Amino acid sequence: MPKFDFDFFVIGAGSGGVRASRIAAGHGARVGIAEEFRVGGTCVIRGCVPKKLLVIGAHFAEDMIDAKRFGWTADNASFDWGVLRDHVLTEVDRLEAAYRTTLTNHRVVLHEGRAVMADRHTIEIDGKAVTADKVLIATGSAPQMINCPGAELAITSNEVFHLNRLPKRIVIAGGGYIANEFAGIFNELGVKVTIVNRSDKLLRGYDRSVVDRLEHISTAKGITFRYNAPFESVKRSQDGELRITFQNGDALETDLLLAAIGRLPASSELGIEALGVKTKERGGIRVDKNNQTAIDNIYAVGDVTDRIQLTPVAIREGHAVADSLFGKEAWVPNHDMVASAVFSHPPIASIGMTESQARIALGDVEVYTSDFRAMKNVMADRNERSLYKLVVDPVSRKVVGAHLIGPDAPEIMQGLAIALTAGLTKEQIDRTVAIHPTMAEELVLMR
Ligand code: NDP
């Protein structure tokens, strides 16, 4: 008779939790998983996936204009938000069902409800207790709310996919991923967009030159930016309008306010601190390189650890924990050289050190740039230039950073990321024969 109900119990059926549970089950472990909302987690249900579909849907606005220069007539084109929203939500339902099937096929037992740890081996799901040898916390993160009177009048990325109708105007608080991605989506769909950021920096952590290029292009497309503007209050007027007052006394009227000021680890009310699991300043669970917490049978992966809040990182961490605990070989996920993308219009993609990070870390660096207009933009008479930058360590000759903005930059980056993760030198990249005519060929032609 086994000592515990499960060998492995996962709290949170998002990207990291589902991967960990199915890999552990594949190694023969008896696995349970708890989910209080929907299977798939933020990425599938109200993050990356529906966002990317909206980005694709919104971009048709530009394509329709550009199509005229390629001989097409699209004069009677019209847009119906309800159709796009409903198709996106249907696709989310399909993916959730696929995730549930994956759990079932791997004989992972799904418990639908809120899980709380009663002791280091006991998990209570809506009052029902189960026991497990090892426990994984993969509860992700939740949107941080703005902190001022009237903040409850704002929506977050949790609600934005469900809007009944598009607003005429939107104010987006924040200057990070979600702010710039939704600014692009709403702007393409004809909404007047204002990004309001508390500091004067957008997309902190990204290379300044690609961020400046995004701001330049976004401004040309009609998005307004307001910097150094902390909120004082938000009020709703009798006619339904929102009035935002800033700490410097300025005010702005809008129809919808989207808070996109970061995501906080969902670590509270799990009963873990009482067990001795340690957390950090913003609530992130402290883990070592093996994703083990201060309690040796409890592990944590993904956003709840507040390191790199990216789905593919959570997936690798979950995979590593499952392999290490139940597979033949233990391994540790690598947090260096993680490629990322901002799905703005146009998108940004990045890997490795920015130019300024590399200058601080390495002293002298070589920087190669290509500033060009994609063929399609030239023919469409669209004044939108791409910028590619490679940062090279002059001693090892390795490309230590790559930063792209332009059409399909994330697709192009995925290929380049393989080369950079393998540690290729600038000369090895230069020896690659170009595919002509492409945008990506610029990467092998920078001298
Ligand atoms: P980000 O961390 O990207 O950006 C947060 C923004 O809000 C920054 O501009 C920051 O300003 C500002 N901010 C932070 N705290 C406050 C505050 N208290 N008051 C006002 N402004 C504040 O957050 P997002 O919400 O856009 O996204 C959350 C996370 O989700 C991202 O970090 C990312 O890891 C992930 N994500 C990834 C995506 C992708 O891979 N494409 C897409 C969407 C989200 P300042 O810089 O001055 O601190």
Short mmCIF file of C-alpha atoms in Angstrom, two decimals, residues 5-414:
data_model
loop_
_atom_site.label_atom_id
_atom_site.label_comp_id
_atom_site.label_asym_id
_atom_site.label_seq_id
_atom_site.Cartn_x
_atom_site.Cartn_y
_atom_site.Cartn_z
CA ASP A 5 -2.33 9.00 -2.60
CA PHE A 6 0.00 10.43 -5.25
CA ASP A 7 3.72 10.39 -5.97
CA PHE A 8 3.45 13.91 -7.39
CA PHE A 9 0.77 16.54 -6.93
CA VAL A 10 0.77 19.71 -9.01
CA ILE A 11 -1.10 22.85 -7.97
CA GLY A 12 -2.01 24.83 -11.10
CA ALA A 13 -2.82 23.40 -14.54
CA GLY A 14 -1.09 26.05 -16.62
CA SER A 15 1.83 25.65 -18.98
CA GLY A 16 4.39 24.62 -16.34
CA GLY A 17 2.04 22.45 -14.30
CA VAL A 18 0.57 20.51 -17.21
CA ARG A 19 4.01 19.82 -18.68
CA ALA A 20 5.39 18.67 -15.33
CA SER A 21 2.40 16.42 -14.61
CA ARG A 22 2.36 14.67 -17.95
CA ILE A 23 6.13 14.12 -18.01
CA ALA A 24 6.05 12.73 -14.47
CA ALA A 25 3.13 10.46 -15.38
CA GLY A 26 5.06 9.34 -18.46
CA HIS A 27 7.88 8.26 -16.13
CA GLY A 28 5.38 6.11 -14.23
CA ALA A 29 4.53 8.44 -11.34
CA ARG A 30 0.98 8.55 -9.94
CA VAL A 31 0.07 12.18 -10.56
CA GLY A 32 -2.71 14.51 -9.43
CA ILE A 33 -3.25 18.12 -10.44
CA ALA A 34 -5.53 20.85 -9.08
CA GLU A 35 -6.93 23.79 -11.01
CA GLU A 36 -9.32 26.41 -9.68
CA PHE A 37 -10.06 28.14 -13.00
CA ARG A 38 -9.58 26.65 -16.46
CA VAL A 39 -7.08 24.05 -17.65
CA GLY A 40 -4.37 25.66 -19.78
CA GLY A 41 -3.48 28.58 -17.54
CA THR A 42 -2.90 32.20 -18.41
CA CYS A 43 -1.07 31.57 -21.67
CA VAL A 44 -3.80 29.47 -23.24
CA ILE A 45 -6.90 30.97 -21.63
CA ARG A 46 -6.16 34.71 -21.31
CA GLY A 47 -2.65 35.41 -22.44
CA CYS A 48 -0.27 34.47 -25.25
CA VAL A 49 -2.70 32.45 -27.39
CA PRO A 50 -5.80 34.67 -27.55
CA LYS A 51 -3.51 37.74 -27.65
CA LYS A 52 -1.62 36.41 -30.68
CA LEU A 53 -4.89 35.66 -32.45
CA LEU A 54 -6.03 39.24 -31.82
CA VAL A 55 -2.68 40.51 -33.14
CA ILE A 56 -3.17 38.50 -36.32
CA GLY A 57 -6.78 39.67 -36.62
CA ALA A 58 -5.89 43.30 -36.06
CA HIS A 59 -3.04 43.33 -38.58
CA PHE A 60 -5.49 42.78 -41.44
CA ALA A 61 -6.34 46.49 -41.07
CA GLU A 62 -2.87 47.42 -42.40
CA ASP A 63 -2.81 44.60 -44.89
CA MET A 64 -6.08 45.80 -46.39
CA ILE A 65 -4.63 49.27 -46.94
CA ASP A 66 -1.36 47.90 -48.35
CA ALA A 67 -3.20 45.46 -50.61
CA LYS A 68 -4.28 48.36 -52.85
CA ARG A 69 -0.68 48.92 -53.96
CA PHE A 70 -0.59 45.26 -54.96
CA GLY A 71 -3.64 45.65 -57.18
CA TRP A 72 -6.41 44.58 -54.82
CA THR A 73 -9.58 46.50 -54.12
CA ALA A 74 -10.81 46.17 -50.57
CA ASP A 75 -12.96 49.29 -50.38
CA ASN A 76 -15.96 47.76 -48.64
CA ALA A 77 -13.96 45.98 -45.99
CA SER A 78 -15.52 46.19 -42.56
CA PHE A 79 -14.64 44.79 -39.17
CA ASP A 80 -16.83 43.06 -36.60
CA TRP A 81 -15.25 42.80 -33.13
CA GLY A 82 -17.81 40.23 -32.02
CA VAL A 83 -16.82 37.83 -34.81
CA LEU A 84 -13.10 38.07 -34.00
CA ARG A 85 -13.67 37.82 -30.23
CA ASP A 86 -15.98 34.80 -30.52
CA HIS A 87 -13.67 32.92 -32.88
CA VAL A 88 -10.75 33.59 -30.55
CA LEU A 89 -12.74 32.36 -27.54
CA THR A 90 -13.83 29.27 -29.46
CA GLU A 91 -10.19 28.50 -30.24
CA VAL A 92 -9.38 28.90 -26.54
CA ASP A 93 -12.15 26.39 -25.72
CA ARG A 94 -10.69 23.95 -28.26
CA LEU A 95 -7.23 24.24 -26.74
CA GLU A 96 -8.53 23.85 -23.20
CA ALA A 97 -10.25 20.63 -24.28
CA ALA A 98 -6.96 19.45 -25.84
CA TYR A 99 -5.13 20.12 -22.56
CA ARG A 100 -7.77 18.18 -20.63
CA THR A 101 -7.40 15.28 -23.07
CA THR A 102 -3.63 15.34 -22.56
CA LEU A 103 -4.10 15.02 -18.79
CA THR A 104 -6.62 12.19 -19.21
CA ASN A 105 -4.43 10.35 -21.71
CA HIS A 106 -1.54 10.48 -19.24
CA ARG A 107 -3.80 9.30 -16.38
CA VAL A 108 -3.22 12.54 -14.48
CA VAL A 109 -6.10 12.95 -12.01
CA LEU A 110 -7.63 16.43 -12.32
CA HIS A 111 -9.14 18.03 -9.21
CA GLU A 112 -11.17 21.10 -10.09
CA GLY A 113 -11.09 23.51 -7.19
CA ARG A 114 -8.89 25.68 -5.05
CA ALA A 115 -5.95 23.80 -3.50
CA VAL A 116 -4.42 24.75 -0.16
CA MET A 117 -1.57 22.92 1.55
CA ALA A 118 -2.49 21.67 5.02
CA ASP A 119 0.93 20.16 5.70
CA ARG A 120 3.97 19.35 3.55
CA HIS A 121 2.32 16.22 2.15
CA THR A 122 -1.38 17.11 2.37
CA ILE A 123 -3.29 19.19 -0.13
CA GLU A 124 -6.90 20.20 0.47
CA ILE A 125 -8.99 20.89 -2.60
CA ASP A 126 -12.19 22.65 -1.60
CA GLY A 127 -12.06 20.79 1.71
CA LYS A 128 -11.18 17.32 0.32
CA ALA A 129 -7.71 16.17 1.42
CA VAL A 130 -5.26 14.20 -0.72
CA THR A 131 -1.67 13.32 0.10
CA ALA A 132 1.42 13.34 -2.09
CA ASP A 133 5.10 12.58 -1.72
CA LYS A 134 6.28 15.50 -3.87
CA VAL A 135 4.34 18.72 -4.53
CA LEU A 136 4.82 21.25 -7.31
CA ILE A 137 3.45 24.80 -7.06
CA ALA A 138 2.74 26.10 -10.55
CA THR A 139 0.07 28.68 -9.83
CA GLY A 140 1.44 31.38 -12.14
CA SER A 141 0.74 35.05 -11.64
CA ALA A 142 -2.11 37.55 -11.71
CA PRO A 143 -2.36 41.11 -13.01
CA GLN A 144 -1.17 43.79 -10.61
CA MET A 145 -3.77 46.53 -10.08
CA ILE A 146 -3.09 50.23 -10.19
CA ASN A 147 -3.10 51.75 -6.74
CA CYS A 148 -5.30 54.86 -6.58
CA PRO A 149 -8.91 55.74 -5.77
CA GLY A 150 -11.16 54.42 -8.55
CA ALA A 151 -8.69 51.71 -9.63
CA GLU A 152 -11.56 49.20 -9.66
CA LEU A 153 -12.90 50.98 -12.75
CA ALA A 154 -9.95 49.62 -14.74
CA ILE A 155 -9.95 46.26 -16.47
CA THR A 156 -6.94 43.97 -16.81
CA SER A 157 -5.78 41.45 -19.40
CA ASN A 158 -8.16 38.99 -17.68
CA GLU A 159 -11.18 40.90 -18.98
CA VAL A 160 -9.89 42.41 -22.19
CA PHE A 161 -10.63 39.35 -24.33
CA HIS A 162 -14.33 39.50 -23.43
CA LEU A 163 -15.28 43.09 -24.30
CA ASN A 164 -18.88 43.45 -25.54
CA ARG A 165 -17.81 46.16 -27.92
CA LEU A 166 -14.69 48.10 -28.80
CA PRO A 167 -14.31 51.43 -27.01
CA LYS A 168 -13.72 54.61 -29.03
CA ARG A 169 -10.78 55.51 -26.77
CA ILE A 170 -8.60 53.46 -24.44
CA VAL A 171 -5.93 54.42 -21.92
CA ILE A 172 -3.42 51.70 -21.15
CA ALA A 173 -1.49 52.00 -17.90
CA GLY A 174 2.03 50.54 -18.16
CA GLY A 175 4.75 50.47 -20.75
CA GLY A 176 5.65 46.79 -20.91
CA TYR A 177 4.67 43.76 -22.97
CA ILE A 178 0.90 43.86 -22.46
CA ALA A 179 0.65 47.64 -22.87
CA ASN A 180 2.50 47.67 -26.19
CA GLU A 181 0.82 44.55 -27.54
CA PHE A 182 -2.71 45.77 -26.77
CA ALA A 183 -1.88 49.29 -27.90
CA GLY A 184 -1.07 47.78 -31.29
CA ILE A 185 -4.19 45.63 -31.38
CA PHE A 186 -6.62 48.41 -30.42
CA ASN A 187 -4.92 50.99 -32.62
CA GLU A 188 -5.16 48.73 -35.68
CA LEU A 189 -8.85 48.23 -34.89
CA GLY A 190 -9.50 51.97 -34.96
CA VAL A 191 -9.51 52.71 -31.21
CA LYS A 192 -7.74 55.90 -30.08
CA VAL A 193 -4.96 54.58 -27.84
CA THR A 194 -2.97 56.39 -25.14
CA ILE A 195 -0.21 54.56 -23.28
CA VAL A 196 0.45 56.08 -19.87
CA ASN A 197 3.63 55.00 -18.10
CA ARG A 198 4.90 55.91 -14.65
CA SER A 199 8.51 56.24 -15.85
CA ASP A 200 10.03 57.48 -19.09
CA LYS A 201 11.06 54.00 -20.28
CA LEU A 202 9.04 51.56 -22.34
CA LEU A 203 9.90 47.87 -22.33
CA ARG A 204 12.66 48.02 -19.78
CA GLY A 205 15.21 45.28 -20.47
CA TYR A 206 14.89 45.51 -24.27
CA ASP A 207 17.58 47.14 -26.40
CA ARG A 208 16.99 50.90 -26.48
CA SER A 209 17.33 51.24 -30.24
CA VAL A 210 14.57 48.72 -31.04
CA VAL A 211 12.32 50.21 -28.34
CA ASP A 212 12.90 53.71 -29.74
CA ARG A 213 12.02 52.40 -33.19
CA LEU A 214 8.79 50.88 -31.86
CA GLU A 215 7.85 54.15 -30.19
CA HIS A 216 8.58 56.06 -33.38
CA ILE A 217 6.50 53.71 -35.54
CA SER A 218 3.68 53.47 -32.95
CA THR A 219 3.51 57.27 -32.75
CA ALA A 220 3.36 57.51 -36.55
CA LYS A 221 0.50 55.00 -36.51
CA GLY A 222 -1.47 57.20 -34.10
CA ILE A 223 -0.68 55.84 -30.62
CA THR A 224 -0.08 58.56 -28.01
CA PHE A 225 2.49 58.12 -25.24
CA ARG A 226 2.46 59.91 -21.90
CA TYR A 227 5.43 59.41 -19.58
CA ASN A 228 6.24 60.05 -15.92
CA ALA A 229 2.52 60.10 -15.19
CA PRO A 230 1.54 58.27 -12.00
CA PHE A 231 -2.23 58.07 -11.46
CA GLU A 232 -3.94 60.19 -8.79
CA SER A 233 -7.52 58.97 -9.27
CA VAL A 234 -10.05 57.50 -11.69
CA LYS A 235 -13.70 58.55 -11.69
CA ARG A 236 -16.70 57.67 -13.84
CA SER A 237 -18.81 60.59 -15.00
CA GLN A 238 -22.59 60.45 -15.36
CA ASP A 239 -22.36 59.85 -19.09
CA GLY A 240 -20.13 56.81 -18.46
CA GLU A 241 -16.82 58.42 -19.39
CA LEU A 242 -13.73 57.72 -17.25
CA ARG A 243 -11.75 60.71 -16.00
CA ILE A 244 -8.16 59.95 -15.05
CA THR A 245 -6.32 62.51 -12.97
CA PHE A 246 -2.54 62.35 -12.75
CA GLN A 247 -0.39 63.31 -9.79
CA ASN A 248 0.84 66.42 -11.61
CA GLY A 249 -2.76 67.65 -11.92
CA ASP A 250 -3.26 66.80 -15.61
CA ALA A 251 -6.40 64.89 -16.56
CA LEU A 252 -7.52 62.63 -19.42
CA GLU A 253 -10.95 61.38 -20.46
CA THR A 254 -11.37 57.92 -21.89
CA ASP A 255 -13.90 55.13 -22.40
CA LEU A 256 -11.82 52.22 -21.12
CA LEU A 257 -8.80 51.90 -18.86
CA LEU A 258 -6.60 48.81 -19.15
CA ALA A 259 -4.13 48.20 -16.32
CA ALA A 260 -0.98 46.49 -17.65
CA ILE A 261 1.55 47.28 -14.96
CA GLY A 262 2.99 43.84 -14.41
CA ARG A 263 1.92 40.51 -12.96
CA LEU A 264 2.37 39.39 -9.36
CA PRO A 265 3.18 35.79 -8.39
CA ALA A 266 0.05 33.89 -7.27
CA SER A 267 1.61 32.58 -4.08
CA SER A 268 -0.75 33.84 -1.39
CA GLU A 269 -3.41 31.76 0.39
CA LEU A 270 -1.78 28.48 -0.61
CA GLY A 271 -0.84 27.69 2.98
CA ILE A 272 2.83 27.38 2.02
CA GLU A 273 4.39 30.13 4.12
CA ALA A 274 3.13 28.43 7.30
CA LEU A 275 5.02 25.32 6.15
CA GLY A 276 8.26 27.27 5.85
CA VAL A 277 8.33 27.90 2.08
CA LYS A 278 10.18 31.19 1.62
CA THR A 279 8.98 34.00 -0.61
CA LYS A 280 10.60 37.12 -2.04
CA GLU A 281 9.61 40.79 -2.03
CA ARG A 282 6.79 40.62 -4.60
CA GLY A 283 5.61 37.25 -3.29
CA GLY A 284 7.65 35.07 -5.66
CA ILE A 285 8.51 31.66 -4.21
CA ARG A 286 12.22 31.28 -3.54
CA VAL A 287 13.66 28.22 -5.27
CA ASP A 288 17.16 26.89 -5.95
CA LYS A 289 18.49 25.91 -9.37
CA ASN A 290 16.53 22.64 -9.17
CA ASN A 291 13.31 24.58 -8.53
CA GLN A 292 13.23 23.21 -4.99
CA THR A 293 11.79 25.45 -2.27
CA ALA A 294 12.99 25.73 1.33
CA ILE A 295 10.86 22.61 2.06
CA ASP A 296 12.58 19.73 0.33
CA ASN A 297 9.52 17.90 -1.05
CA ILE A 298 7.92 21.11 -2.40
CA TYR A 299 8.96 22.54 -5.75
CA ALA A 300 7.82 25.63 -7.69
CA VAL A 301 8.06 26.58 -11.38
CA GLY A 302 7.02 29.40 -13.67
CA ASP A 303 5.63 32.85 -12.89
CA VAL A 304 5.04 32.03 -9.22
CA THR A 305 8.84 32.01 -8.75
CA ASP A 306 9.02 35.55 -10.22
CA ARG A 307 12.14 35.08 -12.28
CA ILE A 308 11.43 35.04 -16.03
CA GLN A 309 7.66 35.34 -16.58
CA LEU A 310 7.51 33.50 -19.89
CA THR A 311 5.51 30.38 -20.76
CA PRO A 312 8.36 28.47 -22.46
CA VAL A 313 10.51 29.03 -19.37
CA ALA A 314 7.77 27.64 -17.08
CA ILE A 315 7.43 24.65 -19.42
CA ARG A 316 11.15 23.86 -19.32
CA GLU A 317 11.25 24.25 -15.54
CA GLY A 318 8.26 21.93 -15.15
CA HIS A 319 9.83 19.40 -17.51
CA ALA A 320 13.15 19.52 -15.63
CA VAL A 321 11.47 18.97 -12.25
CA ALA A 322 9.49 15.98 -13.56
CA ASP A 323 12.51 14.40 -15.29
CA SER A 324 14.74 15.03 -12.30
CA LEU A 325 12.30 13.55 -9.77
CA PHE A 326 10.93 10.62 -11.75
CA GLY A 327 13.09 10.13 -14.86
CA LYS A 328 16.50 8.56 -15.40
CA GLU A 329 18.52 11.75 -15.45
CA ALA A 330 18.30 15.01 -13.51
CA TRP A 331 18.84 18.28 -15.36
CA VAL A 332 18.63 21.98 -14.66
CA PRO A 333 16.91 24.48 -16.95
CA ASN A 334 19.16 27.13 -18.45
CA HIS A 335 17.99 30.70 -17.84
CA ASP A 336 20.69 32.26 -20.01
CA MET A 337 19.97 33.18 -23.61
CA VAL A 338 16.17 33.08 -23.35
CA ALA A 339 14.67 34.55 -26.49
CA SER A 340 11.53 36.66 -26.15
CA ALA A 341 9.19 38.71 -28.29
CA VAL A 342 6.77 41.59 -27.98
CA PHE A 343 3.88 41.13 -30.41
CA SER A 344 3.49 44.81 -31.15
CA HIS A 345 2.84 46.21 -34.66
CA PRO A 346 5.56 45.61 -35.82
CA PRO A 347 6.88 43.03 -33.36
CA ILE A 348 10.15 43.03 -31.47
CA ALA A 349 12.26 39.94 -30.78
CA SER A 350 15.33 39.68 -28.66
CA ILE A 351 17.89 37.30 -27.22
CA GLY A 352 20.93 37.74 -25.01
CA MET A 353 22.49 40.98 -23.89
CA THR A 354 21.38 44.40 -25.06
CA GLU A 355 24.13 46.67 -26.35
CA SER A 356 24.31 48.53 -23.03
CA GLN A 357 24.27 45.35 -20.93
CA ALA A 358 27.09 43.97 -23.07
CA ARG A 359 29.12 47.16 -22.69
CA ILE A 360 28.78 46.89 -18.91
CA ALA A 361 29.58 43.15 -18.86
CA LEU A 362 32.31 43.00 -21.51
CA GLY A 363 33.65 46.52 -21.90
CA ASP A 364 34.26 46.90 -25.59
CA VAL A 365 31.74 45.28 -27.91
CA GLU A 366 31.20 45.20 -31.65
CA VAL A 367 27.74 46.23 -32.79
CA TYR A 368 26.36 45.48 -36.25
CA THR A 369 23.09 46.99 -37.40
CA SER A 370 20.90 46.82 -40.44
CA ASP A 371 18.28 49.54 -40.83
CA PHE A 372 16.10 48.70 -43.80
CA ARG A 373 12.60 48.76 -45.21
CA ALA A 374 10.98 45.39 -45.86
CA MET A 375 10.21 44.83 -49.54
CA LYS A 376 6.48 44.71 -48.84
CA ASN A 377 6.61 48.04 -47.01
CA VAL A 378 8.54 49.65 -49.88
CA MET A 379 5.98 48.56 -52.46
CA ALA A 380 3.11 49.50 -50.12
CA ASP A 381 4.71 52.92 -49.66
CA ARG A 382 4.60 52.30 -45.93
CA ASN A 383 7.24 54.33 -44.14
CA GLU A 384 8.10 51.68 -41.60
CA ARG A 385 11.71 50.63 -41.21
CA SER A 386 13.02 47.46 -39.61
CA LEU A 387 16.08 47.47 -37.39
CA TYR A 388 18.28 44.44 -36.71
CA LYS A 389 21.19 44.58 -34.30
CA LEU A 390 23.84 42.00 -33.42
CA VAL A 391 26.08 42.50 -30.39
CA VAL A 392 29.42 40.67 -30.61
CA ASP A 393 32.03 39.89 -27.97
CA PRO A 394 35.27 40.99 -29.71
CA VAL A 395 37.35 38.45 -27.78
CA SER A 396 35.35 35.22 -28.18
CA ARG A 397 33.73 36.51 -31.44
CA LYS A 398 30.44 35.08 -30.15
CA VAL A 399 27.21 36.90 -30.88
CA VAL A 400 26.04 37.66 -27.34
CA GLY A 401 22.87 39.53 -28.24
CA ALA A 402 20.45 39.97 -31.11
CA HIS A 403 17.62 42.51 -31.25
CA LEU A 404 15.13 42.79 -34.07
CA ILE A 405 12.10 44.91 -34.86
CA GLY A 406 10.18 44.43 -38.04
CA PRO A 407 7.61 42.17 -39.70
CA ASP A 408 7.85 38.56 -38.48
CA ALA A 409 10.75 39.38 -36.14
CA PRO A 410 9.74 36.65 -33.63
CA GLU A 411 9.61 34.00 -36.40
CA ILE A 412 13.03 35.07 -37.63
CA MET A 413 14.42 35.18 -34.11
CA GLN A 414 13.50 31.59 -33.33
#
